Short mmCIF file of C-alpha atoms in Angstrom, two decimals:
data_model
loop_
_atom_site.label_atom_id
_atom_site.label_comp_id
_atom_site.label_asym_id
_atom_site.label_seq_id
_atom_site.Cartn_x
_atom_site.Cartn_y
_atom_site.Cartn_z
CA UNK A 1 86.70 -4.86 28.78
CA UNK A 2 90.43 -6.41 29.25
CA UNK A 3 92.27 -6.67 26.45
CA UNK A 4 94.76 -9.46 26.91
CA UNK A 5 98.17 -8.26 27.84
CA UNK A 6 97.44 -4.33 27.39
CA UNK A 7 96.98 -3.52 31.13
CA UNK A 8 99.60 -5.32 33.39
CA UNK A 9 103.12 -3.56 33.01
CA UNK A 10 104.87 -6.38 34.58
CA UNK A 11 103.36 -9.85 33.26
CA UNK A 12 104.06 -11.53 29.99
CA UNK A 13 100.95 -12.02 27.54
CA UNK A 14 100.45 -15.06 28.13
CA UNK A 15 100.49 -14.73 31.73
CA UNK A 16 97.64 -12.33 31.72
CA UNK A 17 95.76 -14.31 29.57
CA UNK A 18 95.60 -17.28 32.33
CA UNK A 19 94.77 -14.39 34.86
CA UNK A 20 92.20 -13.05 32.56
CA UNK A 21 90.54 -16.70 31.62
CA UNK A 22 90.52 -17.99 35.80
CA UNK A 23 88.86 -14.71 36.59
CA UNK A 24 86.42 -15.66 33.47
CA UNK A 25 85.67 -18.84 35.03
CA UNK A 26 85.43 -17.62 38.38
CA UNK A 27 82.92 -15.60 37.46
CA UNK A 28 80.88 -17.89 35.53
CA UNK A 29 80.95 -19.91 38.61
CA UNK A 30 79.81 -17.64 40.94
CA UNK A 31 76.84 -16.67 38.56
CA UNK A 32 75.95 -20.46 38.03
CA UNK A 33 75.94 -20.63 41.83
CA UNK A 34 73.74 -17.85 42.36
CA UNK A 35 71.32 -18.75 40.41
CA UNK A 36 70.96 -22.18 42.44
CA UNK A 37 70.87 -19.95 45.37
CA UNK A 38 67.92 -17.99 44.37
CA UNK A 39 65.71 -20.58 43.01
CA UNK A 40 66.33 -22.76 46.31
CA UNK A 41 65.64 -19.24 48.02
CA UNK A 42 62.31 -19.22 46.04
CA UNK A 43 61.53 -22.95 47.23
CA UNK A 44 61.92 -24.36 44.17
CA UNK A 45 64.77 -27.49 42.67
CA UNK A 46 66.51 -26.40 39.83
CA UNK A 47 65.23 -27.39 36.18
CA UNK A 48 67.05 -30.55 34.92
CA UNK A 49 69.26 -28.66 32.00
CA UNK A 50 70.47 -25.92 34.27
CA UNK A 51 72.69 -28.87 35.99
CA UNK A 52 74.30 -30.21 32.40
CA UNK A 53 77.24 -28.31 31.93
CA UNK A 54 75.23 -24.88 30.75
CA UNK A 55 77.03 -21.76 32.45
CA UNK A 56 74.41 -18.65 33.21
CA UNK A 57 75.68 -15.09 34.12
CA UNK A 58 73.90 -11.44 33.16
CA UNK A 59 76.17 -9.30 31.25
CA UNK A 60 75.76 -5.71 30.94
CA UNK A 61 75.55 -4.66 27.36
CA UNK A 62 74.48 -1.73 25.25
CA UNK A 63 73.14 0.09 28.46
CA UNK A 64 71.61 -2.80 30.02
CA UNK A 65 72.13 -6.49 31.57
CA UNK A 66 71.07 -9.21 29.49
CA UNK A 67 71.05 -12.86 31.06
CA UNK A 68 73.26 -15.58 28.50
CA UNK A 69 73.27 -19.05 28.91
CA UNK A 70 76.50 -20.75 27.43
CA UNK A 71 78.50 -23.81 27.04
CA UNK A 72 81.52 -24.96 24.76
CA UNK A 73 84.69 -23.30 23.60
CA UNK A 74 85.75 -22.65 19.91
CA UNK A 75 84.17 -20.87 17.20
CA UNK A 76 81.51 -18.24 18.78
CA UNK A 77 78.20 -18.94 17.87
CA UNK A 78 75.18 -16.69 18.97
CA UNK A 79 71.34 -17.93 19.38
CA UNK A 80 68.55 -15.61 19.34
CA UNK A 81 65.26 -16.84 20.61
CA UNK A 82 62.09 -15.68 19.27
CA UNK A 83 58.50 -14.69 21.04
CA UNK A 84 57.32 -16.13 23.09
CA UNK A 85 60.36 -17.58 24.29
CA UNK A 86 63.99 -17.50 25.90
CA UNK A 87 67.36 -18.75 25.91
CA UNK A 88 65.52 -22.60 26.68
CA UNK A 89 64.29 -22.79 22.89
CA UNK A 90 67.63 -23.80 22.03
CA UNK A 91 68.49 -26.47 24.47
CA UNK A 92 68.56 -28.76 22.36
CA UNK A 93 71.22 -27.01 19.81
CA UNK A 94 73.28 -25.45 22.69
CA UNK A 95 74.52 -29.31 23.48
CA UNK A 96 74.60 -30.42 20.01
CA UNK A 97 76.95 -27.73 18.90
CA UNK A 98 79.12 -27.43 22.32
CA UNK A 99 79.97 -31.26 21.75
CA UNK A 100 81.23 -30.59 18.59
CA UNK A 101 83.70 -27.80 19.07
CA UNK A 102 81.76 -24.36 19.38
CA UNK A 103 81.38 -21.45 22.16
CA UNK A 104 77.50 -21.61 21.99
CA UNK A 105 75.96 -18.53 23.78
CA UNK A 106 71.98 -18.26 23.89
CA UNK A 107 71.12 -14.71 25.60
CA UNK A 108 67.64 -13.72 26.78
CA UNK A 109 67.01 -11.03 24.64
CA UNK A 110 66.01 -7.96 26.23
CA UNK A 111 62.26 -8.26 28.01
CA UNK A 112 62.62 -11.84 28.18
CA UNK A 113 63.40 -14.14 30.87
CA UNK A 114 65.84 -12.68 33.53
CA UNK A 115 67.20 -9.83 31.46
CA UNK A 116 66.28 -6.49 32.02
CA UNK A 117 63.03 -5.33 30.76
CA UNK A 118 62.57 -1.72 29.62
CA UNK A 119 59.24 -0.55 30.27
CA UNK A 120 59.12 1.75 26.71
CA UNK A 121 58.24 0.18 23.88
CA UNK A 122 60.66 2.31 21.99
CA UNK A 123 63.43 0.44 23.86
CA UNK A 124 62.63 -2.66 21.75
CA UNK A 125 63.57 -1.36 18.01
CA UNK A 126 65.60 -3.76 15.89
CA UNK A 127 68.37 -0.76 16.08
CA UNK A 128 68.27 -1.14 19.96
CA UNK A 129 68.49 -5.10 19.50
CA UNK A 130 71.16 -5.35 16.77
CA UNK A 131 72.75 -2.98 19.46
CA UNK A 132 72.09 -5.53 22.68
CA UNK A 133 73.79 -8.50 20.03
CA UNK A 134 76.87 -6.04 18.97
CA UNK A 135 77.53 -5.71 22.66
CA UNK A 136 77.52 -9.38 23.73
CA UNK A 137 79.72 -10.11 20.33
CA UNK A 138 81.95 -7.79 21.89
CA UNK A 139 82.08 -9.28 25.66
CA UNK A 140 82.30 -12.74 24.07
CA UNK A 141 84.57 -12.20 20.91
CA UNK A 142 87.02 -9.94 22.68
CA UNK A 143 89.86 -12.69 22.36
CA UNK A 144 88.77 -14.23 19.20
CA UNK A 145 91.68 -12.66 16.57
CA UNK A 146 90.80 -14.34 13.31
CA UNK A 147 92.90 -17.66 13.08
CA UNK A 148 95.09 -16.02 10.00
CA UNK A 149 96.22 -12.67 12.38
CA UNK A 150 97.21 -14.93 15.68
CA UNK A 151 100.67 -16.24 14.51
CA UNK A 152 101.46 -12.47 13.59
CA UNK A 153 99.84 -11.35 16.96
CA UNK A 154 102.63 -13.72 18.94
CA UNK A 155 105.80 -12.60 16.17
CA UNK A 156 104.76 -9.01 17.96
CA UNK A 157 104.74 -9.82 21.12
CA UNK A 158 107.82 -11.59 21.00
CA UNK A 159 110.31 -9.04 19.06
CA UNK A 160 108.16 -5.72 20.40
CA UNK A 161 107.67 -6.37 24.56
CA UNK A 162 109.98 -3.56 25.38
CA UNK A 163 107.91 -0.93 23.10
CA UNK A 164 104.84 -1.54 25.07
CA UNK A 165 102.98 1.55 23.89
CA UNK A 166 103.21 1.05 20.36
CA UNK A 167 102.25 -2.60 21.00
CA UNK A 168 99.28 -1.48 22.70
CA UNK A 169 98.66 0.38 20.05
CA UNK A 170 99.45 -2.31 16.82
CA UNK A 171 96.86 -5.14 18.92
CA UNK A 172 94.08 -2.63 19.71
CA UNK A 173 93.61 -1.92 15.39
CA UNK A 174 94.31 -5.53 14.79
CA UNK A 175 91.54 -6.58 16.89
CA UNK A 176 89.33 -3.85 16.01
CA UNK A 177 89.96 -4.36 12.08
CA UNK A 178 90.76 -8.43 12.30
CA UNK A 179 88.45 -9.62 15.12
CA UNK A 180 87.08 -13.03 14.00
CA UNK A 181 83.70 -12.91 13.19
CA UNK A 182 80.70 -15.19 15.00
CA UNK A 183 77.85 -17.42 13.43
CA UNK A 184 74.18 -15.73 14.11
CA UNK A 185 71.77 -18.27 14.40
CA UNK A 186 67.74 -17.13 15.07
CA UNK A 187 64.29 -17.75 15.35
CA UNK A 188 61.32 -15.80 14.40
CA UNK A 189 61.93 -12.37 16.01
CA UNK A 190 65.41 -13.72 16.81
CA UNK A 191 65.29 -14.46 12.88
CA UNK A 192 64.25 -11.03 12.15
CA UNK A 193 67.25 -9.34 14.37
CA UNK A 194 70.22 -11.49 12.75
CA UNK A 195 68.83 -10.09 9.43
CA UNK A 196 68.99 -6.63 10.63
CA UNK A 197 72.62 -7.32 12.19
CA UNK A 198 73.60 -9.10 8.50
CA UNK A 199 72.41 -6.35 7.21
CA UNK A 200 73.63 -3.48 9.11
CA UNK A 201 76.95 -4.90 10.61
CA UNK A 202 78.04 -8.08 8.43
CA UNK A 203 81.64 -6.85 9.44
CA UNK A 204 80.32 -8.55 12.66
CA UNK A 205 79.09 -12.08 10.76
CA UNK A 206 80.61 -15.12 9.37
CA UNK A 207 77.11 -16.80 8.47
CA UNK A 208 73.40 -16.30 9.37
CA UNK A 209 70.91 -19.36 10.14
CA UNK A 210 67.48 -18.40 10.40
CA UNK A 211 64.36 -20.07 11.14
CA UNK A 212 61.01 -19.30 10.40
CA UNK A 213 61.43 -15.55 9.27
CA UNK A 214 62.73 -14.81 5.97
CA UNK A 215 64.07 -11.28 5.45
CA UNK A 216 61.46 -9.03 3.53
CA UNK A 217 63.04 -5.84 2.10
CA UNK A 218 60.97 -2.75 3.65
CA UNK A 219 57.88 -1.76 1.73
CA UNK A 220 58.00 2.13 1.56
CA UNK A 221 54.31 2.72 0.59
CA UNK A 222 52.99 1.98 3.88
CA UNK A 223 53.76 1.21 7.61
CA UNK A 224 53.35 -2.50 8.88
CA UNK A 225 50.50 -2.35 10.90
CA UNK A 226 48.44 -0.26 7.90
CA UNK A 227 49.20 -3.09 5.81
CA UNK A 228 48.03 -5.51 8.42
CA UNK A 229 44.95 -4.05 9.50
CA UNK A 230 43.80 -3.38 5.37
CA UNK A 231 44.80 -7.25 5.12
CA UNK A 232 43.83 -8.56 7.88
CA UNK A 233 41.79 -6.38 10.52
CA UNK A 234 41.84 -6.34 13.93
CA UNK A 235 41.41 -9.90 14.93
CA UNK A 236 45.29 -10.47 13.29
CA UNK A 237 47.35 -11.45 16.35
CA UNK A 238 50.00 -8.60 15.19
CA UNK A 239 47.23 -5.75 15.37
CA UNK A 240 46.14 -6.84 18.76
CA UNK A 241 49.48 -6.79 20.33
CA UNK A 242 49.94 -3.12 19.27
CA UNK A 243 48.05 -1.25 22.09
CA UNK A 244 49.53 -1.40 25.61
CA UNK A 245 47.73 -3.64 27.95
CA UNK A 246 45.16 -4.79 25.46
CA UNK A 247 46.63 -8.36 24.98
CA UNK A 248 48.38 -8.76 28.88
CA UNK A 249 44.79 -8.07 30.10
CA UNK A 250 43.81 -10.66 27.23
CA UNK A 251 46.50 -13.42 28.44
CA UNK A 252 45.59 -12.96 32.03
CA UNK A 253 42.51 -15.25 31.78
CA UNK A 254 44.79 -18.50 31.74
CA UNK A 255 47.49 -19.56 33.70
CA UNK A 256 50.66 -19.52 32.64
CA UNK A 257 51.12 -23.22 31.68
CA UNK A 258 47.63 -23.01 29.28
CA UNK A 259 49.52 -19.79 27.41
CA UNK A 260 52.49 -22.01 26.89
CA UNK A 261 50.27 -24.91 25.18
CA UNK A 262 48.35 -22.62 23.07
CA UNK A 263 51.85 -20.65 21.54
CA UNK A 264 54.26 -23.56 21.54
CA UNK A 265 51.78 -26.38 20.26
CA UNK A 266 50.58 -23.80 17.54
CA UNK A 267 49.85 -26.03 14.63
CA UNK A 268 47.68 -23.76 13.00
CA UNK A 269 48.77 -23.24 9.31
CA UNK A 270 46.75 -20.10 8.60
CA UNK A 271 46.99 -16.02 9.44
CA UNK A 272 46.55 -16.17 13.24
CA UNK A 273 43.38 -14.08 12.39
CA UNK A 274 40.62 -14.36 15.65
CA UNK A 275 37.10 -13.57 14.53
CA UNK A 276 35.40 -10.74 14.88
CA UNK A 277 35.20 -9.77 18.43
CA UNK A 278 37.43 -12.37 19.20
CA UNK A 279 40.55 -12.32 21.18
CA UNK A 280 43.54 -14.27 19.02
CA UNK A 281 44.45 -15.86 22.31
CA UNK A 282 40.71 -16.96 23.34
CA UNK A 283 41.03 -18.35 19.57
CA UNK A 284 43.96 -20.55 19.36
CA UNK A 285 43.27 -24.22 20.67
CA UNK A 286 44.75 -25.56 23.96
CA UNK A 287 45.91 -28.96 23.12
CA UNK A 288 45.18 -32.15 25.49
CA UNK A 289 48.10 -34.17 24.61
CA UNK A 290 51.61 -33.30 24.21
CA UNK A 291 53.14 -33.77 21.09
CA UNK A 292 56.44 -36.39 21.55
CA UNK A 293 58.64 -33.69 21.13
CA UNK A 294 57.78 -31.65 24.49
CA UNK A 295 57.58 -33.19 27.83
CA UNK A 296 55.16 -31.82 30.24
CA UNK A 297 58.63 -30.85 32.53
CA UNK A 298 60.08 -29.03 29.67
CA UNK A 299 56.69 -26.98 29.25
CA UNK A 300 56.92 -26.77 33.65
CA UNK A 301 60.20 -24.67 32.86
CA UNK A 302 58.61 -22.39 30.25
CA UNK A 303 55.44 -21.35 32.45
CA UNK A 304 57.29 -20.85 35.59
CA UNK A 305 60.12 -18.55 33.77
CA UNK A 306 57.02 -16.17 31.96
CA UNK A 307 55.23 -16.38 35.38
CA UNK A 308 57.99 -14.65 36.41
CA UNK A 309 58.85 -12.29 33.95
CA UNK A 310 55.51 -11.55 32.12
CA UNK A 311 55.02 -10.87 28.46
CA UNK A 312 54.96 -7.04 28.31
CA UNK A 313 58.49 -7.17 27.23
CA UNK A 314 57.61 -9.48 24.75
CA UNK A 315 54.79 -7.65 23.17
CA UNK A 316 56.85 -4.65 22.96
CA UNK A 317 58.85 -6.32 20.11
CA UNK A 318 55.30 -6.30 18.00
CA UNK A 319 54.75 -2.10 19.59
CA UNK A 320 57.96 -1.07 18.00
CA UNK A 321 57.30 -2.19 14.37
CA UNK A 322 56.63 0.93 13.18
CA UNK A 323 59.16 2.84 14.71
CA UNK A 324 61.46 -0.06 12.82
CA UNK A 325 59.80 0.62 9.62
CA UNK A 326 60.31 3.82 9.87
CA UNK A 327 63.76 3.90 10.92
CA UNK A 328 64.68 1.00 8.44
CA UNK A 329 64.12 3.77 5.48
CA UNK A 330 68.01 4.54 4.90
CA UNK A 331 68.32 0.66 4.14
CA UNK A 332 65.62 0.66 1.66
CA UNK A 333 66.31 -2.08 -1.23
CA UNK A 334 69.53 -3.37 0.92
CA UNK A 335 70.83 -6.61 0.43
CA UNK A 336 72.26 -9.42 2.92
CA UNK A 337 75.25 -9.92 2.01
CA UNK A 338 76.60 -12.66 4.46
CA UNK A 339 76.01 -16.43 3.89
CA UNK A 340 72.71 -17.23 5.05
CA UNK A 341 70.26 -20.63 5.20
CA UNK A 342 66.91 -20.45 5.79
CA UNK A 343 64.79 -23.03 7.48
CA UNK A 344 61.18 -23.26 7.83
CA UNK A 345 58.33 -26.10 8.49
CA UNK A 346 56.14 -26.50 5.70
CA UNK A 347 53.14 -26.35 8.32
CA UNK A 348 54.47 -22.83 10.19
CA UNK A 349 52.11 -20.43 10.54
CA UNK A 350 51.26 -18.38 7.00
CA UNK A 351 53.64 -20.57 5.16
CA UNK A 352 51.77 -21.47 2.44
CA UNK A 353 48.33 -18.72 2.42
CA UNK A 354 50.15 -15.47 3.48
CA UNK A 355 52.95 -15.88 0.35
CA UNK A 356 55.68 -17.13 2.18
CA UNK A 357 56.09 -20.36 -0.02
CA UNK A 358 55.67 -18.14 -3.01
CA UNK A 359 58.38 -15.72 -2.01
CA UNK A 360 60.59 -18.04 -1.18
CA UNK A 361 60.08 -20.38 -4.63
CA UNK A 362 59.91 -17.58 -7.13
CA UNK A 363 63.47 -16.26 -6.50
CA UNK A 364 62.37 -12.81 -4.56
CA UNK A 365 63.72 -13.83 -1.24
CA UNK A 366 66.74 -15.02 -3.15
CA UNK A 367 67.16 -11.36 -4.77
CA UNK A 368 67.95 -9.88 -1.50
CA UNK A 369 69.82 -12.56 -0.09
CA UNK A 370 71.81 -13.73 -2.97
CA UNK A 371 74.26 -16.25 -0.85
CA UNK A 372 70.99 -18.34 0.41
CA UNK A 373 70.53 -21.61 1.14
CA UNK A 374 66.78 -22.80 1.67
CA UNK A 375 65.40 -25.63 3.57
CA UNK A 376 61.82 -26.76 3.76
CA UNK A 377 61.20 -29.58 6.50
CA UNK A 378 57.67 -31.31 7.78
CA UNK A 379 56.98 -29.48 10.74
CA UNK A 380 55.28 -26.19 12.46
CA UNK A 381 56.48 -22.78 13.76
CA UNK A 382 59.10 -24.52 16.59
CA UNK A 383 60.29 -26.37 14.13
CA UNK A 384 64.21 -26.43 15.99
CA UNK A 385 62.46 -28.22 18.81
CA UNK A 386 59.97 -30.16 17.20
CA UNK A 387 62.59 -31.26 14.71
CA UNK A 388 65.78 -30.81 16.77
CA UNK A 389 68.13 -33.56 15.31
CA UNK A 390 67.28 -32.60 11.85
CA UNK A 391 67.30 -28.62 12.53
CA UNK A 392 70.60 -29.26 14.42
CA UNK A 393 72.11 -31.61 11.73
CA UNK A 394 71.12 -28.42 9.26
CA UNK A 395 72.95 -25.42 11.31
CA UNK A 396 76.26 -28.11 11.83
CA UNK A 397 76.71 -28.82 8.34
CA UNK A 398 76.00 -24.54 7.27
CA UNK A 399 78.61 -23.95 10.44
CA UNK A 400 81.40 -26.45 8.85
CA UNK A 401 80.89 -25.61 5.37
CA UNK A 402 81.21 -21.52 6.29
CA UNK A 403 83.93 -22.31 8.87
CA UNK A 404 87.45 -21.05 7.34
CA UNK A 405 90.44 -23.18 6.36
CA UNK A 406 92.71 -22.13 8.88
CA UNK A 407 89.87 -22.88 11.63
CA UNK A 408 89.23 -26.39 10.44
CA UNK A 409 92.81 -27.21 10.61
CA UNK A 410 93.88 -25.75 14.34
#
């Protein structure tokens, strides 16, 4: 990474910041454009949102090169999809926020979509995620100096330009120990990793929205998928993912666009628990009509993108839950400490028989996330798509209230 005005002797600040933000764009450009190029290569138009102002471009971060979609400038704010899903769960937030004043960037996590895709499932720990999000905070928050720090950044660069080595010096530990935090916003397993980033880096977070999955402090008496299979057996959906192959071979009966209906339309309220000898996806129904909050185009996008990519990746995320519970144990009765609001649909999946109602309502989600906001809507496990205006309405108004003073008034 560039630092602005550390690495051109003979240019003023500012001037390498202009340098610095055409290259940015040109960049972004030439990414947008190839994208066009390969999906016209492939015979195919491009899907409607990629041509509304939405920038695309793969980044390499912590040791791989994760694909972002973005749009907006201001205050950073980070989406993380959940499964099965990618960057396209939040297209309906990504505009919302971008028109009013944010840098919205929604990555494809790693094994989704057109990021990279490690083929161990030990590549897909929370550790190696939090990692993936520290490194694209990085790329993305590299010239956002909290608002209080930039009027001393430009005193320095005015009265120290001829001691150019101690300024490099005085800007590098400002915007290591200063840099302006982002927002985290995520949904179920995207829920799950801006927990574990509140958790281990809230240096790194200004406020957490998640949806769908509260945090749950780690239970030290027994690994997840013990506690599942006593609870549940095998026919949970979580128990099934676990063995390699067992649940692609599953998922290859249908077509991609039938997968897509059964996850997405979910409106099953209970465990996800198939019967015996039952496959959970031969289980869940396969819905005739779409509900008014999906159009069959929108659905077109999601099969042909997991056509393409497949959902080993994916199912890796539910593979490496041990390895997180295990490697969790240092954090052990850990609080979030960051502001955090918590939305769910009063119809998602568990909500109400697996204890998730009864954790949130009798204060035990609330004693590890003390700074918690909680909000309950009529809805199912998409619930920022099937209630997008409402969900949307929800993040702006945590985003403003969290924002700081200086912010609001630049």
């Amino acid at each position: 990474m560039i630092i602005c005005g550390l690495h051109h002797q003979a240019s003023t600040p500012s001037a390498i910041c202009r340098w610095k933000e055409s290259l940015d764009r040109a960049i972004q450009l030439a990414s947008s454009l190839f994208a066009v190029i390969v999906n016209l290569q492939k015979g195919k138009t491009q899907p409607s949102l990629y041509m509304e102002g939405i920038d695309h471009q793969r980044i390499k971060a912590n040791g791989i090169w994760l694909h972002v979609a973005q749009k907006g400038t201001g205050q950073l704010v980070l989406l993380l999809h959940g499964f099965p899903d990618f960057w396209y769960s939040w297209r309906h937030q990504i505009t919302y926020l971008a028109d009013r004043g944010y840098h919205v960037v929604a990555p494809d996590l790693r094994g989704y979509g057109d990021s990279d895709s490690p083929a161990n499932p030990s590549s897909y720990t929370l550790l190696h995620i939090v990692g993936d999000i520290v490194a694209l905070l990085d790329h993305f928050g590299q010239h956002q100096v909290s608002p209080a720090v930039r009027p001393l950044l430009n005193r320095m660069y005015v009265v120290t330009y001829l001691y150019r080595i101690l300024l490099r010096i005085a800007v590098v530990l400002i915007l290591v120990g200063l840099r302006e935090k982002a927002f985290v916003l995520g949904h179920d397993w995207g829920a799950l990793a801006g927990w574990y980033l509140s958790l281990l880096r809230p240096d790194r977070v200004k406020g957490l929205v998640a949806l769908s999955v509260p945090f749950y402090n780690r239970n030290p008496e027994a690994r997840f998928t013990e506690i599942f299979d006593r609870v549940f057996g095998d026919g949970f959906y979580i128990c099934q993912f676990q063995e390699p192959g067992r649940a692609e071979q599953a998922f290859a009966r249908y077509d991609c666009m039938t997968l897509m209906k059964k996850f997405l339309l979910l409106n099953r309220t209970d465990n996800m628990v198939a019967p015996p000898g039952i496959d959970i996806i031969d289980d869940l129904e396969t819905p005739a009509v779409l509900p008014a909050w999906i159009t069959q185009e929108e659905l077109e996008v999601y099969a042909d993108k997991f056509q393409q990519s497949g959902f080993t990746g994916p199912l890796n995320y539910y593979r490496a839950m041990d390895l997180n519970w295990e490697i969790s144990a240092p954090w052990q009765g850990s609080k979030v400490t960051v502001p955090a609001k918590f939305i769910v649909g009063n119809q998602d999946i568990g909500f109400e028989t697996s204890g998730t109602k009864q954790y949130i309502e009798g204060g035990v989600f609330r004693s590890f996330v003390p700074d918690l906001e909680v909000v309950v809507l009529n809805g199912h496990h998409f619930i920022h798509q099937e209630k997008a205006q409402e969900v949307s309405e929800e993040i702006a108004a945590f985003l403003h209230k969290h924002s700081s003073n200086d912010e609001n008034r630049e």
